[in-house]
Coordinates of C-alpha atoms (C1' of nucleotides) in Angstrom, one line a residue:
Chain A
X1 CA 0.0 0.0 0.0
X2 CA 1.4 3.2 -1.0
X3 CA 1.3 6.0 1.3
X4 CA -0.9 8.4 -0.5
X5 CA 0.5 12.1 -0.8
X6 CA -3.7 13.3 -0.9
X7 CA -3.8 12.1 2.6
X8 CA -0.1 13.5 3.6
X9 CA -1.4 17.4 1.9
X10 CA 0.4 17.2 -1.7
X11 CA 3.9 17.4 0.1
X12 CA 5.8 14.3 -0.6
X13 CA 6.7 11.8 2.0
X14 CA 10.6 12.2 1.7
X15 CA 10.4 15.7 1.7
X16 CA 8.2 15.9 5.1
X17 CA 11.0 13.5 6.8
X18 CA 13.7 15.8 5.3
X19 CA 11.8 18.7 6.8
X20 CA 11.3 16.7 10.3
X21 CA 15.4 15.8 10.2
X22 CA 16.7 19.2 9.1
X23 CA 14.1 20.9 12.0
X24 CA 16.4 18.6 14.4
X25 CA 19.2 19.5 13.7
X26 CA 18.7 23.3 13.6
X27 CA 16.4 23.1 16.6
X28 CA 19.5 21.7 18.3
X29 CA 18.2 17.9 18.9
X30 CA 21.0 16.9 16.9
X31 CA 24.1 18.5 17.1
X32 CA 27.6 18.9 14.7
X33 CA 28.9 14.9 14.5
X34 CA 26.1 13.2 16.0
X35 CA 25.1 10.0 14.1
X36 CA 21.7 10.1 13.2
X37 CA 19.1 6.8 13.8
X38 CA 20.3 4.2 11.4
X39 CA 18.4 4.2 7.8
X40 CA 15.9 1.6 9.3
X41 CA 15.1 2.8 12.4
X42 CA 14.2 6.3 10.9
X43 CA 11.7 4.3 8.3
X44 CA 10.4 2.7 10.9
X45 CA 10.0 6.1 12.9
X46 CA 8.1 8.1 9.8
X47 CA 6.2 4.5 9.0
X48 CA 7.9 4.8 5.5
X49 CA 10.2 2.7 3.2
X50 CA 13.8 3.0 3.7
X51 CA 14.3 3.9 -0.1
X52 CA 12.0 6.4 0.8
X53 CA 14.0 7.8 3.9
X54 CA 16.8 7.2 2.1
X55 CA 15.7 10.1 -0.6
X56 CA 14.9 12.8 2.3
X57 CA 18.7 12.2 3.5
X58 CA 20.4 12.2 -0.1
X59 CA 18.5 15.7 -0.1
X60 CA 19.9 16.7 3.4
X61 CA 23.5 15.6 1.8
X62 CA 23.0 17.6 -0.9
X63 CA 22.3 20.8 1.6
X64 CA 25.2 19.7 3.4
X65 CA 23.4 19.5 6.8
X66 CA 24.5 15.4 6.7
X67 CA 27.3 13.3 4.9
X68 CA 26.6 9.5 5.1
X69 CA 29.9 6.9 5.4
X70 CA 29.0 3.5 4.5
X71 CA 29.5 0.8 7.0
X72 CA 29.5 3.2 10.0
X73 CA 26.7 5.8 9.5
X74 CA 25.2 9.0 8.5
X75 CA 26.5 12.3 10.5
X76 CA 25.1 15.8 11.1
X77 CA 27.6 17.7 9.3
X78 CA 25.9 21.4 10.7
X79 CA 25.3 24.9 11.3
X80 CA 22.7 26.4 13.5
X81 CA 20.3 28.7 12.9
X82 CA 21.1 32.8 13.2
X83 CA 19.1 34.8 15.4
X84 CA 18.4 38.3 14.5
X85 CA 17.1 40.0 17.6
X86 CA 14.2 43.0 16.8
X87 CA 13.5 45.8 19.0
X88 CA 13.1 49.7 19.1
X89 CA 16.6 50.3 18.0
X90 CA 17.1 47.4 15.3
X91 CA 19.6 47.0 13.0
X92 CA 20.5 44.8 11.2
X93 CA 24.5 44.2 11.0
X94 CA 24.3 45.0 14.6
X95 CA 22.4 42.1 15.5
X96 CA 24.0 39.5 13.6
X97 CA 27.0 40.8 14.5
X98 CA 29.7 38.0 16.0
X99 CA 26.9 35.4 14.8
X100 CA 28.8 35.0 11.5
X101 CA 32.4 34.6 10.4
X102 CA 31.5 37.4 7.1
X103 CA 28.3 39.6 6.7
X104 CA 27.8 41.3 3.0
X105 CA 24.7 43.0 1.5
X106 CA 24.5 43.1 -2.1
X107 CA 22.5 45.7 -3.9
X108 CA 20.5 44.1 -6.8
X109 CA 18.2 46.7 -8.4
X110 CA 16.7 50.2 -7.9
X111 CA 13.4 52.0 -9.2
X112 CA 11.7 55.3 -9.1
X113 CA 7.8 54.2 -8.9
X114 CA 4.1 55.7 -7.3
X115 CA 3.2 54.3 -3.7
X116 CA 0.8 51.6 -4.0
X117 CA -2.1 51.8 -1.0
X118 CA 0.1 49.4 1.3
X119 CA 3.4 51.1 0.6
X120 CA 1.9 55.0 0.7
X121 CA 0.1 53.6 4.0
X122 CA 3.2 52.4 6.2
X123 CA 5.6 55.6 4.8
X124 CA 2.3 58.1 5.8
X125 CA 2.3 59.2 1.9
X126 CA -0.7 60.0 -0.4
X127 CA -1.2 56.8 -2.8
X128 CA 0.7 57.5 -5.8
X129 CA 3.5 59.4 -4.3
X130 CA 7.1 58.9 -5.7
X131 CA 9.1 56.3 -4.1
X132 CA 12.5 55.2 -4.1
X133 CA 12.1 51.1 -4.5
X134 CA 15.8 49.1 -3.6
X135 CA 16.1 44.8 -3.8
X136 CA 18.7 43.7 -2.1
X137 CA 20.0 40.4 -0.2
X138 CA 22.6 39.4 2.6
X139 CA 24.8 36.3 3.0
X140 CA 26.3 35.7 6.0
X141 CA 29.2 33.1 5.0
X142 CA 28.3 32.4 1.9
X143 CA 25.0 31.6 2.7
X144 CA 21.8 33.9 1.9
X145 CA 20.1 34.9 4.9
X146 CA 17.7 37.7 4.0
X147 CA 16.0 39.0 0.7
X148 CA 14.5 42.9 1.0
X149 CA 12.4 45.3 -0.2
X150 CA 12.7 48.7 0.6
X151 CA 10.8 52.1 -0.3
X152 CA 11.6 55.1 0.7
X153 CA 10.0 58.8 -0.2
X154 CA 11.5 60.0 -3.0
X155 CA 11.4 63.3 -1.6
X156 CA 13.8 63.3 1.2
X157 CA 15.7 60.6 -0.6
X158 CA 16.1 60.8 -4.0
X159 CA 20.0 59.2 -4.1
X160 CA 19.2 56.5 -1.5
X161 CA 19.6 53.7 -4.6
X162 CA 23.0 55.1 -5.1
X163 CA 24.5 55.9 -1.8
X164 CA 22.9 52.3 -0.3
X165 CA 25.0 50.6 -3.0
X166 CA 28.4 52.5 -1.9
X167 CA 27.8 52.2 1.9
X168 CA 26.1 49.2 2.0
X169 CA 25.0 49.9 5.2
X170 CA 20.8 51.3 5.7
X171 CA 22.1 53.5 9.2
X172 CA 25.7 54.9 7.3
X173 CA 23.1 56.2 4.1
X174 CA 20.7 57.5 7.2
X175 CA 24.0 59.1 8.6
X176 CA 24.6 60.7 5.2
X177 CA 21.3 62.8 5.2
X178 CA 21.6 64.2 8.8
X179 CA 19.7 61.4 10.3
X180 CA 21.8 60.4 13.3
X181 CA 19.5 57.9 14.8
X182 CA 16.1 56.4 13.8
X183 CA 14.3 53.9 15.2
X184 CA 11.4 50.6 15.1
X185 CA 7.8 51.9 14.6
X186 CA 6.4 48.3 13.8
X187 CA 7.2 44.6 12.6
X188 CA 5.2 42.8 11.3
X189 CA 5.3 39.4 11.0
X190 CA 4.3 35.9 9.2
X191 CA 5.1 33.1 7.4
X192 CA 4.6 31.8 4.2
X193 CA 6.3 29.2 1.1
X194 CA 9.1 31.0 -0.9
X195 CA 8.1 31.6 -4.5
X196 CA 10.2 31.1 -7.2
X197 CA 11.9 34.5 -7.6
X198 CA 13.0 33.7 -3.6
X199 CA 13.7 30.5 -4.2
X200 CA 15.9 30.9 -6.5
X201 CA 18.0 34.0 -4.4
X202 CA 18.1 32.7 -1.5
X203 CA 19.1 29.1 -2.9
X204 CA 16.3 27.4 -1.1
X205 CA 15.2 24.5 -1.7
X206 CA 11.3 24.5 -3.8
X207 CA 8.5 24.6 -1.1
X208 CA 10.9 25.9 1.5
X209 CA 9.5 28.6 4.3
X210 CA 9.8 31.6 4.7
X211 CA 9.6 34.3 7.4
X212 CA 8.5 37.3 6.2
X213 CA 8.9 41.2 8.3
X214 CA 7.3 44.0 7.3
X215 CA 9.2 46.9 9.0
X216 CA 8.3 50.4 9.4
X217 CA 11.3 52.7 10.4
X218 CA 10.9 56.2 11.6
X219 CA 13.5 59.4 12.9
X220 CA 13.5 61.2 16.0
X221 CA 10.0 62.7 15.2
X222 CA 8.5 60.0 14.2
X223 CA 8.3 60.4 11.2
X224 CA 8.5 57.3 8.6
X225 CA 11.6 56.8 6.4
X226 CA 12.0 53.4 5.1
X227 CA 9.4 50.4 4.9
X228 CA 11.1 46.9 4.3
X229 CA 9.3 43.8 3.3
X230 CA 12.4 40.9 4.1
X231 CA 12.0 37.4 3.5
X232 CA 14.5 35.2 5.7
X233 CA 15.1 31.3 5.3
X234 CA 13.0 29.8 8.4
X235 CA 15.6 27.4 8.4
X236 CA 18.5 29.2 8.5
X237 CA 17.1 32.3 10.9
X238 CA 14.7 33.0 13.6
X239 CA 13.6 36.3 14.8
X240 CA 13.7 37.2 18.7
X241 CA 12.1 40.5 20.3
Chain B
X1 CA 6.1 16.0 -20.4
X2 CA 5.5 16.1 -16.9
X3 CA 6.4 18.4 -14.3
X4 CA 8.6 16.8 -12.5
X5 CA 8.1 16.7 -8.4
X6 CA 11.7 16.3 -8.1
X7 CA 11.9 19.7 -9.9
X8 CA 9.7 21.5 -7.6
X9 CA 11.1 19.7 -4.2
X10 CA 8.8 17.1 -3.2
X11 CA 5.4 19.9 -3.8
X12 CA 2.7 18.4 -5.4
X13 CA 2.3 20.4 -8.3
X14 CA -1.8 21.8 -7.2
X15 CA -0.5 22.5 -3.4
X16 CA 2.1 25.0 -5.1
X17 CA -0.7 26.4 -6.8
X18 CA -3.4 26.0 -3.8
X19 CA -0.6 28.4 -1.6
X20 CA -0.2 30.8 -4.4
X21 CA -3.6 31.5 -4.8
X22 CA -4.7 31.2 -1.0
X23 CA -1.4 33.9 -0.3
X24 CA -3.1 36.2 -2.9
X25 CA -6.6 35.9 -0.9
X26 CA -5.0 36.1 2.9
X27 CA -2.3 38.7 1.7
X28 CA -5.3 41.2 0.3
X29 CA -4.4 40.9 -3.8
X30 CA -8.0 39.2 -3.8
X31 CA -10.7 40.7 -2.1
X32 CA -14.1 38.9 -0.7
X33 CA -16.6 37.8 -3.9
X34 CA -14.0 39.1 -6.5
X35 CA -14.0 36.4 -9.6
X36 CA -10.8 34.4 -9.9
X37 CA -8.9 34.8 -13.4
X38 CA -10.6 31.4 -15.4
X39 CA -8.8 27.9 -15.1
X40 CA -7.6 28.1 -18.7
X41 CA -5.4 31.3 -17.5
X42 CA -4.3 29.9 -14.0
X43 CA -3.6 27.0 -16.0
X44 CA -1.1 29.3 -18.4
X45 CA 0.0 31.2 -15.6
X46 CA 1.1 28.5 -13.7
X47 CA 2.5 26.4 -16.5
X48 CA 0.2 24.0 -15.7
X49 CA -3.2 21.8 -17.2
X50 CA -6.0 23.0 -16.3
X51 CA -6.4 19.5 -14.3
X52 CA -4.3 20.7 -11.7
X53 CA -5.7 23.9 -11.5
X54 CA -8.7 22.4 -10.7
X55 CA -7.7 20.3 -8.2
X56 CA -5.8 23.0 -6.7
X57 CA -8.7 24.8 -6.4
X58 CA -10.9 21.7 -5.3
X59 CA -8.8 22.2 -2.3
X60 CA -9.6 25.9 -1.4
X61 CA -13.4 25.1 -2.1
X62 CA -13.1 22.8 0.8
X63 CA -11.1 25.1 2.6
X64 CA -13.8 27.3 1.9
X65 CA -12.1 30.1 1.0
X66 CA -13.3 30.2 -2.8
X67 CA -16.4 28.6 -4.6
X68 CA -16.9 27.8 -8.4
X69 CA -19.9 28.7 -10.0
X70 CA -20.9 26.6 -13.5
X71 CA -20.6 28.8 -16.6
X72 CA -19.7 32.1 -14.3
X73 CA -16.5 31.5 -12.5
X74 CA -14.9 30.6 -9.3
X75 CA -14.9 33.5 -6.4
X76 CA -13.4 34.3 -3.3
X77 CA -15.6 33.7 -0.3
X78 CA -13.3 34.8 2.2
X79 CA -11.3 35.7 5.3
X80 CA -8.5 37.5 6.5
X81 CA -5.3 36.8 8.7
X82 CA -6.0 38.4 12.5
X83 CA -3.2 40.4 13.8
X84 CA -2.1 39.6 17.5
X85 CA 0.7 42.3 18.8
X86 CA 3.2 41.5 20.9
X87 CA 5.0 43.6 23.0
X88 CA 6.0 44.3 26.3
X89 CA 2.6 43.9 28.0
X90 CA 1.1 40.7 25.7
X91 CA -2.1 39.8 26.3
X92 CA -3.7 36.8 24.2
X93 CA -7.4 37.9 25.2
X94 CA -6.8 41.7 24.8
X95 CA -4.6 41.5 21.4
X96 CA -7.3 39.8 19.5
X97 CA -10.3 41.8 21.4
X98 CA -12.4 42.8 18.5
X99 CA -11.4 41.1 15.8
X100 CA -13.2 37.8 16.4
X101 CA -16.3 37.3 17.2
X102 CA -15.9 34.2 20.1
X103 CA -12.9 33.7 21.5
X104 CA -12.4 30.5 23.3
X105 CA -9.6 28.9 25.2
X106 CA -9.8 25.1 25.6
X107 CA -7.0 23.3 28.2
X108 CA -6.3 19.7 26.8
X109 CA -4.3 18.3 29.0
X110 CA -1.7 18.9 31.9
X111 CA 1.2 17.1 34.0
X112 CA 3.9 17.9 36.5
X113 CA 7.2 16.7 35.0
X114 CA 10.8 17.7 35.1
X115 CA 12.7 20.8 33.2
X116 CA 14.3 19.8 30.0
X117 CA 17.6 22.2 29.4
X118 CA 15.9 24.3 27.2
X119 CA 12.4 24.9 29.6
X120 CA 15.1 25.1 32.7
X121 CA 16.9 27.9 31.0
X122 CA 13.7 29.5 29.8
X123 CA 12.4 29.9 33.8
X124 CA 15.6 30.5 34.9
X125 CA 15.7 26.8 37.1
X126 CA 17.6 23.9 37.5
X127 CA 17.6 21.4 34.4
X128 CA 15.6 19.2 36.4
X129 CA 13.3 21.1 38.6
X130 CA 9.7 20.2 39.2
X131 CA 7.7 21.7 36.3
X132 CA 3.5 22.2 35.2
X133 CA 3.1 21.6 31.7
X134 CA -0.1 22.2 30.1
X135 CA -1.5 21.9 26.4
X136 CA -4.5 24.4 25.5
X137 CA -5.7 25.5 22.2
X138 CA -7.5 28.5 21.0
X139 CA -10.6 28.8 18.6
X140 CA -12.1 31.9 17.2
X141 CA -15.0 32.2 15.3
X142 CA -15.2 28.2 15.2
X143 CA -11.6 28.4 13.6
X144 CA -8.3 27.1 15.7
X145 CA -6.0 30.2 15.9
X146 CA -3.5 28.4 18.3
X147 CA -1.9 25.3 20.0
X148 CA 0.1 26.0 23.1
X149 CA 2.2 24.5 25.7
X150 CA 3.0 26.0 28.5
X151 CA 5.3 25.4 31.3
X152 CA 5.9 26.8 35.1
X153 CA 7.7 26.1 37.6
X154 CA 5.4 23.6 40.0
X155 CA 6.9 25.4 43.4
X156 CA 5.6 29.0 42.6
X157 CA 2.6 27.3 40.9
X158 CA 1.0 24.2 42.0
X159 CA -2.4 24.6 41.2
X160 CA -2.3 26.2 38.1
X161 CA -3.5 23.0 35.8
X162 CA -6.4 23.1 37.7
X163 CA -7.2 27.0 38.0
X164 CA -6.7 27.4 34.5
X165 CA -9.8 25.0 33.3
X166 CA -12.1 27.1 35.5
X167 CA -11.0 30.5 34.4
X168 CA -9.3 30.2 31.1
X169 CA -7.4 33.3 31.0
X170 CA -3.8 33.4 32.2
X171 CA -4.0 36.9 33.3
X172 CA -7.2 35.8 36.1
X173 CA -4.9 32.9 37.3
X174 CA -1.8 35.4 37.8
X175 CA -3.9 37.7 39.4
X176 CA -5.2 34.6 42.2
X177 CA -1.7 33.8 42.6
X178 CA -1.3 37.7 43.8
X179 CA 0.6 39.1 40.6
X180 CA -1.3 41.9 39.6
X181 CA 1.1 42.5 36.8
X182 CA 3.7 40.5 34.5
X183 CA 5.3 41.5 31.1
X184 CA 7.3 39.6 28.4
X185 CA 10.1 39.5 29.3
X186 CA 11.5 37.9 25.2
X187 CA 9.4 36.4 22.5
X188 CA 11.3 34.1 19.9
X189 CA 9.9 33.6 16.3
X190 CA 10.2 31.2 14.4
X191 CA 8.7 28.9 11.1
X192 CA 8.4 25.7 9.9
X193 CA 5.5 23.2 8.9
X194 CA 3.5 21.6 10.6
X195 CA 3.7 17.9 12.8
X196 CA 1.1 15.5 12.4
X197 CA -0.4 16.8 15.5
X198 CA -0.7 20.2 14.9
X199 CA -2.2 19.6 11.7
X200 CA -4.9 17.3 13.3
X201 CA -5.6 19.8 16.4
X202 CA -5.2 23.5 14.3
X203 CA -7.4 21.6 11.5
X204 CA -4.6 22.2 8.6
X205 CA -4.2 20.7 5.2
X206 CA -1.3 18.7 5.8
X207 CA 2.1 20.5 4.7
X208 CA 0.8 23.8 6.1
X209 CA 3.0 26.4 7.6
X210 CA 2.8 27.1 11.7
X211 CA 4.1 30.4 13.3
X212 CA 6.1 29.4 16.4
X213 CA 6.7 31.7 19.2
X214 CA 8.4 31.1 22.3
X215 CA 7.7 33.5 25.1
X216 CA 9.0 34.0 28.7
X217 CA 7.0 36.5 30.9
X218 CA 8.2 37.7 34.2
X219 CA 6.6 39.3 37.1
X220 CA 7.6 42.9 38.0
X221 CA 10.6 41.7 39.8
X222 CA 11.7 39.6 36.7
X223 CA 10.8 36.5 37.9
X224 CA 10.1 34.2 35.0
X225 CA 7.2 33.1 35.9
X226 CA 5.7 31.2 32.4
X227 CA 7.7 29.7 29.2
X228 CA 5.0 29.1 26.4
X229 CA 6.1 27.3 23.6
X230 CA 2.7 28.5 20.8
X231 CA 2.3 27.4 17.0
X232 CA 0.3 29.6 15.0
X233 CA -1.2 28.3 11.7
X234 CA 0.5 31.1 9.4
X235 CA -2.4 31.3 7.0
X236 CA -4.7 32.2 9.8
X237 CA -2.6 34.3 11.7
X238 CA 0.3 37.0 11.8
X239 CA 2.4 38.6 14.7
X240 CA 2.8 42.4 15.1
X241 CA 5.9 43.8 17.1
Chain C
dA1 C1' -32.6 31.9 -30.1
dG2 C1' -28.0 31.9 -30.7
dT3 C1' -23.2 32.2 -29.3
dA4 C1' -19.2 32.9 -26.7
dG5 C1' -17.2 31.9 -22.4
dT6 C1' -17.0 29.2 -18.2
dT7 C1' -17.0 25.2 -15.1
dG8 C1' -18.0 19.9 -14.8
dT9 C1' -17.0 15.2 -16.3
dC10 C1' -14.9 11.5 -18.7
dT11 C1' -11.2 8.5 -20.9
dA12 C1' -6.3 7.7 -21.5
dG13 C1' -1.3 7.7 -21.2
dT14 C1' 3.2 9.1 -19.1
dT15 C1' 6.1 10.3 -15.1
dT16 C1' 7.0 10.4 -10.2
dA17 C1' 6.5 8.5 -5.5
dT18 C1' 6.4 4.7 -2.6
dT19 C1' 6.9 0.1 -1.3
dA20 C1' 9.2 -4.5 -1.4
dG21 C1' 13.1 -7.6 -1.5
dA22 C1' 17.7 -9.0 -2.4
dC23 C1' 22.5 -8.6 -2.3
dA24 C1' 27.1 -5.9 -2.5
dA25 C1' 30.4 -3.0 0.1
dA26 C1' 32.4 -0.9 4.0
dT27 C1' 33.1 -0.6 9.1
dC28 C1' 33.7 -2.2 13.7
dG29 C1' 34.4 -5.1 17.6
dA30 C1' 34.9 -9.8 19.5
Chain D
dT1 C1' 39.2 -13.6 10.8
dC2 C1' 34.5 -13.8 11.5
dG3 C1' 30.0 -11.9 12.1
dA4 C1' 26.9 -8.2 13.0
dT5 C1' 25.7 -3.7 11.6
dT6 C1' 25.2 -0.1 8.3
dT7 C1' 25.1 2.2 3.8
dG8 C1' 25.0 1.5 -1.5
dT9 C1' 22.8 -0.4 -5.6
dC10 C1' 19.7 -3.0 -8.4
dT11 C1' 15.0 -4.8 -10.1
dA12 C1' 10.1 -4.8 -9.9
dA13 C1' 5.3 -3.6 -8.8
dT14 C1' 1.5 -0.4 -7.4
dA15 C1' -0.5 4.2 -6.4
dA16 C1' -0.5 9.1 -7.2
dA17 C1' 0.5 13.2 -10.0
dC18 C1' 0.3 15.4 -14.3
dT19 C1' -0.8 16.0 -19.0
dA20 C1' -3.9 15.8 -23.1
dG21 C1' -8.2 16.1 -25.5
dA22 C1' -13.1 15.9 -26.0
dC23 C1' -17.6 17.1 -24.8
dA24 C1' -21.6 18.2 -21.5
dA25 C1' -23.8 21.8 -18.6
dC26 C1' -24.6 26.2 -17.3
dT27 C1' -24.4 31.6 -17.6
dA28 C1' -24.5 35.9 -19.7
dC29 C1' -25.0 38.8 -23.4
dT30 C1' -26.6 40.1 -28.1

DNA sequence: AGTAGTTGTCTAGTTTATTAGACAAATCGA
DNA sequence: TCGATTTGTCTAATAAACTAGACAACTACT
């Protein structure tokens, strides 16, 4: 009797055990060098074939997060999860700082374009305003860690694109327009699958989650200056506030 | 040809297109009674027969979050996400005030056991010490919003299984343990799908994504006094900081 | 009444997912 | 060295996923 994927939601059986294994290891169950349960006992743990756990962990060896040896076992080979802490005074290099060896945000593409309602509504803009729209990414050690949108007015930033490319740094560009601090108004958060643009970005892989922040910065007065939509791996990050 | 599942990561093919299309509902792009584009475009759009589209949206019909109509179209019959905000003073009851219509908090089940590493850190004890663990759920307007567990430590706290069947809130059964007041003292966020028994209890298709937050609050005197470990189906649900 | 556009149903064929069993190859300890 | 344990490889069979095409049933508009 085959184990039917209508009854199991669609998502395959090897990829639900790969999920279940990978969430063990970066929850900290397993740690760096532990053997895992031997190839049987894990079938018999998920009630599946062990052809069929033996799919989820060639997927896990192909992420790196395992490495089997034949004749003595297969062995976490791993990283844990980053943790980027959110409060009134976030940011971002900050809080991942001494979490990774190397930290770089990359720049991909910049736009002039009107507020939509959502976008006019967090920066406190009439619909339709100009905005200053920036994609962007980090990788912390190679990896890919976040994937952002940001908008800014246009008005009181119309070089952002270019000076957040030089700097690389969102709190150096605020520096640059006589903003010396700024701070959190609102995160928002949920979770959803990564589409295909993220998947392919954040080299994820298909059907992967993601945590998703909607952030609303604002100066001294309170008034709004950036809003960020970021998408993080949930299996590579976890937010804390 | 056929679209390969190994391509799209062990996804069934529909459920990718189910998410897409639920995301667009939830996330706003699709407002309640507005007609879906027709199956021959979803099809196109999503590279896919119109087969699979209509299973995909077989799936949201029973979901009941769209509904096809013979010659006319398929529309959306639906919902939005509730926001709960989370802060320093967090309150389940209060957060969600007014944007459900009943609110109710069911405790499953309860028993004294001893800390695990993580709970002991979480409540500042021993690994070791006497703890209450208790398992509740929460159901709005019919709908499960959450699945909780929830541990304390058993010294400070005895009776609090019992207590909280008869009054339901958290807050009422601080208050007749003589703490008038208690904040959060962190919250931790994090994603991933859900187990087999989340998706039975929160009443998910199979493969769906969970918010999980783990939460220490403290009395004035920064006491831990609670660690609640809560899954949040993400479809249902998102967190504002 | 007629026609275009939409969802509903049916048959059929190919690819992927899963199970099942058997045996080879490597490791480790008695 | 032997034997138990574990991963690696192969063949085969069944169920689910996906594609393809055709036509029925219903709606809305002219």
């Amino acid at each position: 009797m085959t184990k039917s994927q209508s009854a199991s939601g669609g998502v395959a059986l090897w990829r639900q055990i790969a999920d279940a294994i990978r969430l063990d290891i970066v929850g900290g169950k397993l740690a760096n060098g532990d053997r895992l349960p031997t190839e049987a006992l894990l079938a018999e743990r998920f009630s599946a074939n062990r052809h069929t756990v033996r799919r989820a962990l060639a997927v896990l060896a192909e992420e790196g997060v395992v490495a089997a040896e034949q004749g003595r076992g297969t062995f976490v080979k791993s990283i844990r999860r980053l943790t980027y802490p959110i409060g009134k005074r976030t940011r971002f290099r900050e809080g991942l700082k001494g979490q990774a060896g190397s930290l770089v945000s990359v720049s991909i593409s910049d736009k002039i374009e009107n507020a939509t309602a959502r976008v006019a509504e967090a920066l406190g803009l009439k619909p339709g305003t100009k905005v200053v729209r920036t994609e962007s990414m980090s990788v912390a050690d190679g990896v890919p860690i976040s994937r952002s949108t940001t908008w800014l007015p246009y008005r009181r930033f119309p070089d952002f694109a270019a000076r957040i490319k030089e700097m690389q740094s969102t709190t150096m560009v605020f520096q640059s327009y006589e903003i010396a601090d700024y701070s959190r108004a609102s995160t928002r958060i949920s979770a959803r699958h990564a589409d295909v643009e993220e998947t392919r970005s954040l080299n994820l892989a298909p059907g992967a989650i993601v945590l998703v922040s909607e952030a609303v910065d604002v100066d001294p007065e309170g008034e709004p200056l950036s809003y960020a939509l970021t998408r993080f791996p949930a299996e590579r990050m976890e937010l804390v506030v």
